[in-house]
Coordinates of C-alpha atoms in Angstrom, one line a residue:
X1 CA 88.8 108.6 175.9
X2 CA 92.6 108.9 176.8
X3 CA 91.9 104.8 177.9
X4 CA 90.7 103.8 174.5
X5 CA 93.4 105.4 172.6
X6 CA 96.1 104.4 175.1
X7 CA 94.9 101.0 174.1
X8 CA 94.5 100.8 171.0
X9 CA 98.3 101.9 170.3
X10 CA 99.4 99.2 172.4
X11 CA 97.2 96.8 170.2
X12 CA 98.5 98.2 167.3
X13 CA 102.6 98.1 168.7
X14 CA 102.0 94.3 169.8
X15 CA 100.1 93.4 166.4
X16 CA 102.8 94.9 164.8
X17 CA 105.3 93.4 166.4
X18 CA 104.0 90.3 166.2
X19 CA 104.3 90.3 162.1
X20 CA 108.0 89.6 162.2
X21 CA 108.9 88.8 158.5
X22 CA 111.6 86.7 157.7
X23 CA 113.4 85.1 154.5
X24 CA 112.1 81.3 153.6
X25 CA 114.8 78.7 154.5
X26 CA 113.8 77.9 150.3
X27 CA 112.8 80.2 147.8
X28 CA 110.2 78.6 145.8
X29 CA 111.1 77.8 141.8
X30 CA 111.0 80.5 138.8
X31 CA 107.5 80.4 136.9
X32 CA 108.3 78.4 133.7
X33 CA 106.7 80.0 130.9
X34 CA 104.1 78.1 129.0
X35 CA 103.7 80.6 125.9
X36 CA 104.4 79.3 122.8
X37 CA 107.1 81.5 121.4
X38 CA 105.8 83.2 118.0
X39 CA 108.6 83.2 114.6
X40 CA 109.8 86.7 114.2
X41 CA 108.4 88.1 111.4
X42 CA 110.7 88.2 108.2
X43 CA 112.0 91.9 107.5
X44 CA 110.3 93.8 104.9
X45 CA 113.3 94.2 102.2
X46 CA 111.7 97.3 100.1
X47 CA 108.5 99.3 99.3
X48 CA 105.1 97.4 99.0
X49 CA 104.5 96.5 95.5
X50 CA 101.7 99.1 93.7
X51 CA 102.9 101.8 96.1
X52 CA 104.7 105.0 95.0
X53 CA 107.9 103.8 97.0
X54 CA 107.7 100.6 94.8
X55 CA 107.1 102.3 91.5
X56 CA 109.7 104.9 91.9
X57 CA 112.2 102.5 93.1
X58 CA 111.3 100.2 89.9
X59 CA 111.2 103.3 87.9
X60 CA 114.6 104.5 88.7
X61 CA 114.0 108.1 87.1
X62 CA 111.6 107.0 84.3
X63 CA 108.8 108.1 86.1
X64 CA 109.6 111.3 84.5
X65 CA 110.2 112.8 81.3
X66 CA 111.4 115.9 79.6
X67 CA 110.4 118.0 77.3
X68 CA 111.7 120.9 75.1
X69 CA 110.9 124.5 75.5
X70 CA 107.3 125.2 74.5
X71 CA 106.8 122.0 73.4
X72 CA 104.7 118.6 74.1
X73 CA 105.5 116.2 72.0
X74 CA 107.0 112.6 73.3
X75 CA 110.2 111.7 71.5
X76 CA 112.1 108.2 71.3
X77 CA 113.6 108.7 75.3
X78 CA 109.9 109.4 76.6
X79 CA 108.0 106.8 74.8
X80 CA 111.0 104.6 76.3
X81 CA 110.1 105.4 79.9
X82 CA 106.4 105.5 79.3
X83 CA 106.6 102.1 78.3
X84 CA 108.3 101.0 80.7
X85 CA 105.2 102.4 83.0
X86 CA 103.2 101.1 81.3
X87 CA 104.3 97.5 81.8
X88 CA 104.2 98.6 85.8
X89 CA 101.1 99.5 85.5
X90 CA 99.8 96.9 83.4
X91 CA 101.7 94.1 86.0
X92 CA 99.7 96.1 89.2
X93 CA 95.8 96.2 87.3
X94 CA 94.5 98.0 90.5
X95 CA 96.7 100.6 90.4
X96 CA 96.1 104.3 89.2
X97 CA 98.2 107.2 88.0
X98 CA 98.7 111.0 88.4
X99 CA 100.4 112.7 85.8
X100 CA 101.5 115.9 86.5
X101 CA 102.1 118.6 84.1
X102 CA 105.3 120.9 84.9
X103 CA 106.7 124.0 83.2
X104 CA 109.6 126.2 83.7
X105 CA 109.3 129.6 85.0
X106 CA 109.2 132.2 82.0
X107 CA 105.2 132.6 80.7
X108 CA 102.4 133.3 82.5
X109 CA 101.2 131.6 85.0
X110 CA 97.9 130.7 82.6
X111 CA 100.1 130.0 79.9
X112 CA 102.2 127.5 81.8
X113 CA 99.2 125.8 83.5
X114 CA 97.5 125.3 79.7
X115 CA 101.3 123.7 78.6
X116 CA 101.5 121.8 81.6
X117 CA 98.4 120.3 81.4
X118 CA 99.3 119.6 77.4
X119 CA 102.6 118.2 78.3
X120 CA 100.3 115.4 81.6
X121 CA 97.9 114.6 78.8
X122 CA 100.5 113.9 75.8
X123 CA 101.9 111.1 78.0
X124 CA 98.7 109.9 79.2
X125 CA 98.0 108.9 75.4
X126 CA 100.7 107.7 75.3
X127 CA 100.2 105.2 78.0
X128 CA 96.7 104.6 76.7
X129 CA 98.1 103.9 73.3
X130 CA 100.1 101.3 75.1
X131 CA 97.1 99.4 76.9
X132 CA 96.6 101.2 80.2
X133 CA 93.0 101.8 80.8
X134 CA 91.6 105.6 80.6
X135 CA 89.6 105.6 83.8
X136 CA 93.3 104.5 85.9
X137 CA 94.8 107.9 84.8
X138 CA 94.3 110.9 85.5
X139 CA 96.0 114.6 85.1
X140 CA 96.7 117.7 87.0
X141 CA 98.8 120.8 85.9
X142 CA 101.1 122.7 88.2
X143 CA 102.6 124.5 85.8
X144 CA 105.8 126.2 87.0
X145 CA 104.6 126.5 90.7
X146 CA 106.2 123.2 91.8
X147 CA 110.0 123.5 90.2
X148 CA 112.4 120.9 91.4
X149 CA 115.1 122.8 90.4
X150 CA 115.1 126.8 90.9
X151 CA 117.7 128.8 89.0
X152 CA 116.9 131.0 86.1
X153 CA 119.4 128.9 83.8
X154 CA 118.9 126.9 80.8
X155 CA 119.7 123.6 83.3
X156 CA 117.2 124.6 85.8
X157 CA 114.6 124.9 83.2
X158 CA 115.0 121.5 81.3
X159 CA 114.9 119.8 84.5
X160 CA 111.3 121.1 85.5
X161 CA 109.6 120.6 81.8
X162 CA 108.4 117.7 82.6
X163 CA 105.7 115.5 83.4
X164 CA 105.9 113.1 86.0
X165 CA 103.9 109.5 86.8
X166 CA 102.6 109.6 90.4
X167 CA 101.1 105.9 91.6
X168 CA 97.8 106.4 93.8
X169 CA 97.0 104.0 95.9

């Protein structure tokens, strides 16, 4: 047994050995690439028109409007913003709307849903009244659980009485 593994290191030492590598005299030339090369594609400069991104940027703040305490109605600065969503929304056929209804903090919480939800509808007529198809909008009150600004100020609550234009895609 001793004689079989005796010689089959020396086979393996001389087989080895025998593998001497060395550099080519030439190296051979660099693979040339056949692929076709394919036109960058051309940066995206803004927000995919009919998305949210697109109609807020478009809307710059008129996707909102304001209301008075307690109150509903849609004055001259509203109907200016609303129609200016509606002609968004009238340019993008396939897209639909959330307005959301938004009080301040002081009322109940039923009280504020019920304005809230007075406040999403009013401009929804509105845009109606303008052209925009019934079955594209729809309207959800959060009353004052979703402030954007918290304070217990005369400033904090005109800026959540609002209602607020939300695209769907």
């Amino acid at each position: 047994m001793k004689k079989i593994a005796l010689a089959m290191t020396v086979c393996s030492v001389l087989a080895l050995s025998a593998c001497k590598k060395e550099a080519p005299a030439e190296l051979p030339p660099a693979p040339q690439d056949t692929s076709t090369p394919t036109p960058p594609s051309p940066p995206r400069t803004g927000a995919v028109p009919g998305s949210q991104e697109h109609f807020r940027q478009v809307m710059a703040g008129r996707d909102t409007i304001f209301f008075d305490t307690d109150m509903f109605n849609i004055d001259a600065e509203d109907q200016a913003a609303l129609r200016e969503q509606a002609n968004y929304l009238t340019q993008y056929p396939n897209v639909r709307a959330t307005i959301e209804g938004h009080a301040d903090e002081r009322g109940t919480r039923e009280y504020n849903l019920a304005l809230g939800e007075r406040r999403a509808n009013a401009a929804k007529n509105y845009l109606i009244s303008l052209g925009v198809a019934p079955d594209r909008l729809s309207v959800v009150s959060y009353g004052k659980e979703r402030p954007v600004a918290l304070g217990s100020d005369e400033a904090s609550w005109a800026r959540n009485r609002r209602a607020v234009t939300v695209v769907m895609n």
